[in-house]
PDB file of C-alpha atoms in Angstrom:
ATOM      1  CA  MET A   1      84.453 134.822 123.052  1.00 37.00           C
ATOM      2  CA  VAL A   2      84.745 138.136 124.913  1.00 34.00           C
ATOM      3  CA  CYS A   3      87.234 136.614 127.333  1.00 42.00           C
ATOM      4  CA  VAL A   4      89.306 135.220 124.459  1.00 35.00           C
ATOM      5  CA  ALA A   5      89.317 138.622 122.749  1.00 36.00           C
ATOM      6  CA  LEU A   6      90.414 140.356 125.946  1.00 38.00           C
ATOM      7  CA  LEU A   7      93.202 137.854 126.494  1.00 38.00           C
ATOM      8  CA  ALA A   8      94.336 138.251 122.906  1.00 39.00           C
ATOM      9  CA  LEU A   9      94.446 142.018 123.384  1.00 37.00           C
ATOM     10  CA  LEU A  10      96.472 141.670 126.567  1.00 42.00           C
ATOM     11  CA  PHE A  11      98.940 139.300 124.935  1.00 42.00           C
ATOM     12  CA  GLY A  12      99.613 141.310 121.809  1.00 42.00           C
ATOM     13  CA  GLY A  13      96.744 140.286 119.578  1.00 42.00           C
ATOM     14  CA  SER A  14      97.311 136.552 119.409  1.00 45.00           C
ATOM     15  CA  LEU A  15      97.210 133.527 121.653  1.00 48.00           C
ATOM     16  CA  LYS A  16      99.525 130.571 121.507  1.00 59.00           C
ATOM     17  CA  SER A  17      97.378 127.461 121.165  1.00 66.00           C
ATOM     18  CA  ALA A  18      98.219 124.155 122.790  1.00 92.00           C
ATOM     19  CA  THR A  19      98.048 121.939 119.728  1.00 97.00           C
ATOM     20  CA  ASP A  20     100.210 119.578 117.708  1.00 98.00           C
ATOM     21  CA  PHE A  21     100.232 121.938 114.716  1.00 98.00           C
ATOM     22  CA  PHE A  22      97.945 123.913 112.456  1.00 98.00           C
ATOM     23  CA  ASN A  23      97.396 122.690 108.898  1.00 98.00           C
ATOM     24  CA  PRO A  24      99.371 125.164 106.775  1.00 98.00           C
ATOM     25  CA  THR A  25      96.902 124.941 103.900  1.00 97.00           C
ATOM     26  CA  ASP A  26      94.137 126.365 106.131  1.00 97.00           C
ATOM     27  CA  GLY A  27      96.082 129.613 106.239  1.00 97.00           C
ATOM     28  CA  GLY A  28      97.154 129.708 102.627  1.00 97.00           C
ATOM     29  CA  GLY A  29     100.381 127.781 103.171  1.00 98.00           C
ATOM     30  CA  SER A  30     101.653 124.480 101.838  1.00 98.00           C
ATOM     31  CA  LEU A  31     103.183 121.177 102.902  1.00 98.00           C
ATOM     32  CA  LEU A  32     105.758 121.728 100.166  1.00 98.00           C
ATOM     33  CA  ASP A  33     108.549 124.196 100.799  1.00 98.00           C
ATOM     34  CA  ASN A  34     109.941 126.399  98.033  1.00 97.00           C
ATOM     35  CA  ALA A  35     113.018 124.873  96.424  1.00 95.00           C
ATOM     36  CA  GLY A  36     112.908 127.201  93.415  1.00 93.00           C
ATOM     37  CA  GLY A  37     111.549 126.847  89.922  1.00 92.00           C
ATOM     38  CA  GLY A  38     108.007 126.415  91.205  1.00 94.00           C
ATOM     39  CA  LEU A  39     108.874 123.129  92.916  1.00 97.00           C
ATOM     40  CA  GLY A  40     109.199 122.150  96.561  1.00 97.00           C
ATOM     41  CA  GLU A  41     110.241 119.440  98.980  1.00 97.00           C
ATOM     42  CA  PRO A  42     107.657 117.803 101.254  1.00 98.00           C
ATOM     43  CA  LEU A  43     107.459 118.842 104.888  1.00 98.00           C
ATOM     44  CA  ASN A  44     107.136 115.206 105.813  1.00 98.00           C
ATOM     45  CA  VAL A  45     107.877 115.257 109.551  1.00 98.00           C
ATOM     46  CA  VAL A  46     106.389 117.566 112.184  1.00 98.00           C
ATOM     47  CA  VAL A  47     107.742 117.911 115.715  1.00 98.00           C
ATOM     48  CA  SER A  48     104.552 118.542 117.672  1.00 98.00           C
ATOM     49  CA  GLY A  49     103.890 121.830 119.424  1.00 98.00           C
ATOM     50  CA  LEU A  50     102.901 119.655 122.401  1.00 98.00           C
ATOM     51  CA  SER A  51     106.501 118.472 122.743  1.00 98.00           C
ATOM     52  CA  SER A  52     108.592 119.694 125.679  1.00 98.00           C
ATOM     53  CA  PRO A  53     109.126 123.431 125.100  1.00 97.00           C
ATOM     54  CA  ASP A  54     112.922 123.161 125.273  1.00 98.00           C
ATOM     55  CA  VAL A  55     112.895 120.810 122.277  1.00 98.00           C
ATOM     56  CA  LEU A  56     111.231 123.455 120.100  1.00 98.00           C
ATOM     57  CA  THR A  57     113.930 126.121 120.517  1.00 98.00           C
ATOM     58  CA  ASP A  58     116.834 126.543 118.090  1.00 97.00           C
ATOM     59  CA  ASP A  59     119.339 125.050 120.531  1.00 97.00           C
ATOM     60  CA  GLY A  60     116.822 122.415 121.562  1.00 98.00           C
ATOM     61  CA  ILE A  61     116.226 121.017 118.100  1.00 98.00           C
ATOM     62  CA  VAL A  62     119.971 120.866 117.476  1.00 97.00           C
ATOM     63  CA  ASN A  63     120.549 118.876 120.667  1.00 98.00           C
ATOM     64  CA  TYR A  64     117.633 116.601 119.833  1.00 98.00           C
ATOM     65  CA  ALA A  65     118.992 116.118 116.320  1.00 97.00           C
ATOM     66  CA  ARG A  66     122.307 115.030 117.801  1.00 97.00           C
ATOM     67  CA  ALA A  67     120.455 112.513 119.947  1.00 98.00           C
ATOM     68  CA  ILE A  68     118.995 110.877 116.826  1.00 98.00           C
ATOM     69  CA  GLY A  69     122.067 110.900 114.592  1.00 96.00           C
ATOM     70  CA  PHE A  70     122.224 114.364 113.013  1.00 96.00           C
ATOM     71  CA  SER A  71     124.272 117.479 113.614  1.00 94.00           C
ATOM     72  CA  THR A  72     125.091 120.927 112.230  1.00 92.00           C
ATOM     73  CA  GLU A  73     126.734 121.282 108.857  1.00 77.00           C
ATOM     74  CA  CYS A  74     130.410 120.544 108.281  1.00 82.00           C
ATOM     75  CA  PHE A  75     132.386 123.400 109.915  1.00 58.00           C
ATOM     76  CA  GLY A  76     129.217 125.484 109.713  1.00 57.00           C
ATOM     77  CA  ILE A  77     129.524 125.792 105.933  1.00 55.00           C
ATOM     78  CA  HIS A  78     126.313 125.707 103.925  1.00 52.00           C
ATOM     79  CA  LEU A  79     126.394 125.413 100.148  1.00 53.00           C
ATOM     80  CA  GLY A  80     123.379 126.450  98.135  1.00 57.00           C
ATOM     81  CA  ASP A  81     120.548 128.833  98.841  1.00 71.00           C
ATOM     82  CA  PRO A  82     118.242 128.252 101.816  1.00 85.00           C
ATOM     83  CA  GLN A  83     114.745 127.051 101.031  1.00 96.00           C
ATOM     84  CA  SER A  84     111.634 128.786 102.348  1.00 98.00           C
ATOM     85  CA  ALA A  85     108.203 127.622 103.449  1.00 98.00           C
ATOM     86  CA  ASN A  86     104.813 129.195 104.092  1.00 98.00           C
ATOM     87  CA  LEU A  87     103.302 127.442 107.107  1.00 98.00           C
ATOM     88  CA  GLY A  88     100.015 129.345 106.904  1.00 98.00           C
ATOM     89  CA  ASP A  89     100.699 131.112 110.204  1.00 98.00           C
ATOM     90  CA  GLY A  90     100.548 134.681 108.969  1.00 98.00           C
ATOM     91  CA  ASN A  91     104.302 135.067 108.566  1.00 98.00           C
ATOM     92  CA  GLY A  92     104.265 134.309 104.849  1.00 98.00           C
ATOM     93  CA  PRO A  93     107.264 132.521 103.302  1.00 98.00           C
ATOM     94  CA  GLN A  94     110.159 132.193 105.745  1.00 98.00           C
ATOM     95  CA  ASN A  95     113.630 130.799 105.159  1.00 97.00           C
ATOM     96  CA  GLN A  96     114.601 127.594 106.896  1.00 97.00           C
ATOM     97  CA  THR A  97     115.773 128.018 110.490  1.00 96.00           C
ATOM     98  CA  ILE A  98     118.588 125.509 110.178  1.00 95.00           C
ATOM     99  CA  GLU A  99     119.706 122.512 108.135  1.00 94.00           C
ATOM    100  CA  LEU A 100     120.984 119.390 109.878  1.00 95.00           C
ATOM    101  CA  ARG A 101     122.773 116.406 108.405  1.00 93.00           C
ATOM    102  CA  GLN A 102     123.409 112.787 109.309  1.00 94.00           C
ATOM    103  CA  ASP A 103     126.551 112.611 111.435  1.00 92.00           C
ATOM    104  CA  PHE A 104     127.420 108.894 111.225  1.00 89.00           C
ATOM    105  CA  GLY A 105     128.026 108.685 114.976  1.00 88.00           C
ATOM    106  CA  ASP A 106     130.306 111.722 115.275  1.00 86.00           C
ATOM    107  CA  SER A 107     128.444 114.900 116.203  1.00 85.00           C
ATOM    108  CA  ASP A 108     131.583 117.034 115.714  1.00 82.00           C
ATOM    109  CA  ILE A 109     132.763 116.191 112.202  1.00 83.00           C
ATOM    110  CA  GLY A 110     130.485 113.393 111.007  1.00 82.00           C
ATOM    111  CA  THR A 111     128.453 115.713 108.817  1.00 84.00           C
ATOM    112  CA  CYS A 112     131.584 116.331 106.747  1.00 86.00           C
ATOM    113  CA  LEU A 113     131.347 112.673 105.739  1.00 83.00           C
ATOM    114  CA  GLU A 114     127.676 113.149 104.822  1.00 82.00           C
ATOM    115  CA  SER A 115     128.668 116.076 102.616  1.00 74.00           C
ATOM    116  CA  LEU A 116     131.026 113.739 100.747  1.00 80.00           C
ATOM    117  CA  ILE A 117     129.164 110.426 100.540  1.00 78.00           C
ATOM    118  CA  GLY A 118     125.574 111.573 100.955  1.00 80.00           C
ATOM    119  CA  GLY A 119     123.028 110.538 103.539  1.00 90.00           C
ATOM    120  CA  ASN A 120     120.020 111.824 105.390  1.00 94.00           C
ATOM    121  CA  HIS A 121     119.369 115.492 106.125  1.00 94.00           C
ATOM    122  CA  PHE A 122     116.537 117.828 107.045  1.00 97.00           C
ATOM    123  CA  ARG A 123     115.551 121.497 107.005  1.00 97.00           C
ATOM    124  CA  VAL A 124     113.652 123.061 109.915  1.00 98.00           C
ATOM    125  CA  PHE A 125     110.772 125.554 109.669  1.00 98.00           C
ATOM    126  CA  ARG A 126     108.947 126.935 112.730  1.00 98.00           C
ATOM    127  CA  GLN A 127     105.177 127.619 112.815  1.00 98.00           C
ATOM    128  CA  ASN A 128     104.941 130.652 115.095  1.00 98.00           C
ATOM    129  CA  GLY A 129     103.111 133.378 113.201  1.00 97.00           C
ATOM    130  CA  PRO A 130     100.351 135.585 114.578  1.00 97.00           C
ATOM    131  CA  SER A 131      97.473 133.576 113.125  1.00 97.00           C
ATOM    132  CA  ALA A 132      98.695 130.017 113.836  1.00 97.00           C
ATOM    133  CA  ASP A 133     101.257 129.917 116.620  1.00 97.00           C
ATOM    134  CA  SER A 134     101.636 126.241 117.449  1.00 98.00           C
ATOM    135  CA  GLY A 135     105.396 126.376 117.934  1.00 98.00           C
ATOM    136  CA  ALA A 136     105.622 123.142 115.924  1.00 98.00           C
ATOM    137  CA  LEU A 137     108.674 122.437 113.806  1.00 98.00           C
ATOM    138  CA  PHE A 138     108.064 121.302 110.240  1.00 98.00           C
ATOM    139  CA  LEU A 139     110.918 119.240 108.799  1.00 98.00           C
ATOM    140  CA  ALA A 140     111.716 118.648 105.154  1.00 98.00           C
ATOM    141  CA  VAL A 141     113.550 115.333 105.365  1.00 98.00           C
ATOM    142  CA  SER A 142     115.285 113.558 102.490  1.00 97.00           C
ATOM    143  CA  LYS A 143     118.170 111.274 101.701  1.00 95.00           C
ATOM    144  CA  GLU A 144     120.653 112.704  99.206  1.00 89.00           C
ATOM    145  CA  GLU A 145     123.333 111.441  96.856  1.00 82.00           C
ATOM    146  CA  ASP A 146     127.051 112.082  97.298  1.00 73.00           C
ATOM    147  CA  VAL A 147     128.887 115.229  96.264  1.00 69.00           C
ATOM    148  CA  SER A 148     129.708 113.845  92.806  1.00 61.00           C
ATOM    149  CA  GLU A 149     125.958 113.738  92.115  1.00 56.00           C
ATOM    150  CA  GLY A 150     125.501 117.316  93.303  1.00 59.00           C
ATOM    151  CA  HIS A 151     123.621 116.215  96.447  1.00 63.00           C
ATOM    152  CA  THR A 152     120.474 115.504  94.461  1.00 81.00           C
ATOM    153  CA  ILE A 153     117.844 113.361  96.184  1.00 92.00           C
ATOM    154  CA  VAL A 154     118.100 109.573  95.836  1.00 94.00           C
ATOM    155  CA  PRO A 155     115.183 107.730  94.185  1.00 93.00           C
ATOM    156  CA  ASP A 156     112.277 107.640  96.681  1.00 96.00           C
ATOM    157  CA  GLY A 157     114.509 109.797  98.885  1.00 97.00           C
ATOM    158  CA  TYR A 158     111.744 111.762 100.602  1.00 98.00           C
ATOM    159  CA  ASP A 159     109.981 108.706 101.983  1.00 98.00           C
ATOM    160  CA  ILE A 160     113.277 106.930 102.724  1.00 97.00           C
ATOM    161  CA  GLY A 161     114.653 109.947 104.558  1.00 97.00           C
ATOM    162  CA  ARG A 162     111.502 110.411 106.622  1.00 98.00           C
ATOM    163  CA  ASP A 163     111.294 106.761 107.606  1.00 98.00           C
ATOM    164  CA  ALA A 164     114.975 106.618 108.594  1.00 97.00           C
ATOM    165  CA  LEU A 165     114.676 109.714 110.777  1.00 98.00           C
ATOM    166  CA  VAL A 166     111.549 108.390 112.478  1.00 98.00           C
ATOM    167  CA  ALA A 167     113.132 104.988 113.102  1.00 98.00           C
ATOM    168  CA  ALA A 168     116.104 106.700 114.767  1.00 98.00           C
ATOM    169  CA  ALA A 169     113.874 108.988 116.839  1.00 98.00           C
ATOM    170  CA  VAL A 170     111.184 106.715 118.283  1.00 98.00           C
ATOM    171  CA  GLY A 171     111.782 105.506 121.807  1.00 98.00           C
ATOM    172  CA  SER A 172     114.448 106.739 124.199  1.00 98.00           C
ATOM    173  CA  THR A 173     117.476 108.715 122.979  1.00 98.00           C
ATOM    174  CA  SER A 174     119.902 111.077 124.653  1.00 98.00           C
ATOM    175  CA  PHE A 175     122.652 113.602 124.052  1.00 97.00           C
ATOM    176  CA  ASP A 176     124.696 115.881 126.306  1.00 97.00           C
ATOM    177  CA  GLY A 177     122.858 114.785 129.422  1.00 98.00           C
ATOM    178  CA  VAL A 178     119.363 115.278 127.997  1.00 98.00           C
ATOM    179  CA  THR A 179     117.134 112.212 127.538  1.00 98.00           C
ATOM    180  CA  TYR A 180     114.196 112.220 125.155  1.00 98.00           C
ATOM    181  CA  SER A 181     111.164 109.972 124.763  1.00 98.00           C
ATOM    182  CA  THR A 182     109.628 110.166 121.283  1.00 98.00           C
ATOM    183  CA  THR A 183     106.366 108.792 119.935  1.00 98.00           C
ATOM    184  CA  ALA A 184     105.270 108.863 116.296  1.00 98.00           C
ATOM    185  CA  ARG A 185     101.951 108.960 114.486  1.00 98.00           C
ATOM    186  CA  ASN A 186     101.375 109.064 110.742  1.00 98.00           C
ATOM    187  CA  VAL A 187      99.011 111.709 109.380  1.00 98.00           C
ATOM    188  CA  THR A 188      97.436 111.612 105.922  1.00 97.00           C
ATOM    189  CA  GLY A 189      95.404 114.162 104.014  1.00 96.00           C
ATOM    190  CA  LEU A 190      97.825 117.066 104.452  1.00 97.00           C
ATOM    191  CA  ILE A 191      99.642 116.553 101.165  1.00 97.00           C
ATOM    192  CA  ALA A 192      98.616 114.613  98.073  1.00 96.00           C
ATOM    193  CA  ALA A 193     100.684 111.559  97.216  1.00 98.00           C
ATOM    194  CA  GLY A 194     102.645 111.688  93.974  1.00 98.00           C
ATOM    195  CA  SER A 195     105.212 113.900  92.315  1.00 97.00           C
ATOM    196  CA  GLN A 196     103.156 116.937  91.320  1.00 96.00           C
ATOM    197  CA  GLY A 197     105.022 120.047  92.365  1.00 97.00           C
ATOM    198  CA  VAL A 198     107.734 118.001  94.058  1.00 97.00           C
ATOM    199  CA  ASN A 199     111.388 118.867  93.526  1.00 95.00           C
ATOM    200  CA  HIS A 200     113.309 116.523  91.215  1.00 93.00           C
ATOM    201  CA  GLY A 201     110.015 114.894  90.169  1.00 95.00           C
ATOM    202  CA  ILE A 202     110.358 112.298  92.921  1.00 97.00           C
ATOM    203  CA  ALA A 203     107.036 110.877  94.085  1.00 97.00           C
ATOM    204  CA  GLN A 204     106.217 110.710  97.787  1.00 98.00           C
ATOM    205  CA  ASP A 205     103.505 108.757  99.558  1.00 98.00           C
ATOM    206  CA  GLY A 206     101.607 111.658 101.129  1.00 98.00           C
ATOM    207  CA  ILE A 207     102.363 110.608 104.710  1.00 98.00           C
ATOM    208  CA  VAL A 208     103.482 113.177 107.273  1.00 98.00           C
ATOM    209  CA  THR A 209     104.825 111.724 110.506  1.00 98.00           C
ATOM    210  CA  LEU A 210     104.052 113.614 113.702  1.00 98.00           C
ATOM    211  CA  LEU A 211     106.673 113.275 116.440  1.00 98.00           C
ATOM    212  CA  THR A 212     105.915 114.180 120.031  1.00 98.00           C
ATOM    213  CA  VAL A 213     109.179 114.598 121.934  1.00 98.00           C
ATOM    214  CA  THR A 214     109.256 114.685 125.721  1.00 98.00           C
ATOM    215  CA  ILE A 215     112.303 115.454 127.831  1.00 98.00           C
ATOM    216  CA  VAL A 216     112.402 112.937 130.675  1.00 97.00           C
TER     217      VAL A 216
END
């Protein structure tokens, strides 16, 4: 314990732990983000802190997203307020790092099509606070309606969005000369199944999928 305390002092009062992630609820956080009005969207996918470090950076998650069929928003334009999440890491509520949308096979302008006809998308939140610094990325994934429906979530859209992202991610993928190998494991007990507190009143099954992404 003395050695740990000395190391923590030397490294600014905290140590980065080699772990998949810390349970946000242990630190007063939640597996629901804050979408406003007292409701939230499930953080239903976690990119493990044990993934290759380059995947967990801002540029890294964007390149990985492009490898699995997502990209940055159409011409960099974001409509609507960002959502926030408390990951129980001592940082308190933090706005999403980035939002990425299904690109329909075109990483340059494909997300413009998603903005029109709907599709899958996800928000990224990083767990890197002083009390729980896993480096893991928590994703709020959902499938949304088209623009005429105001981009609301489709029925069962949280589970559908998660499962579609995972199906696209598992195995070997690549983009811009970087090849990824991804494994998935479902985790239960982090969030209660059902619709209580969930945005749009859409029930979800309580499963969070953990992705471990390795650059090969």
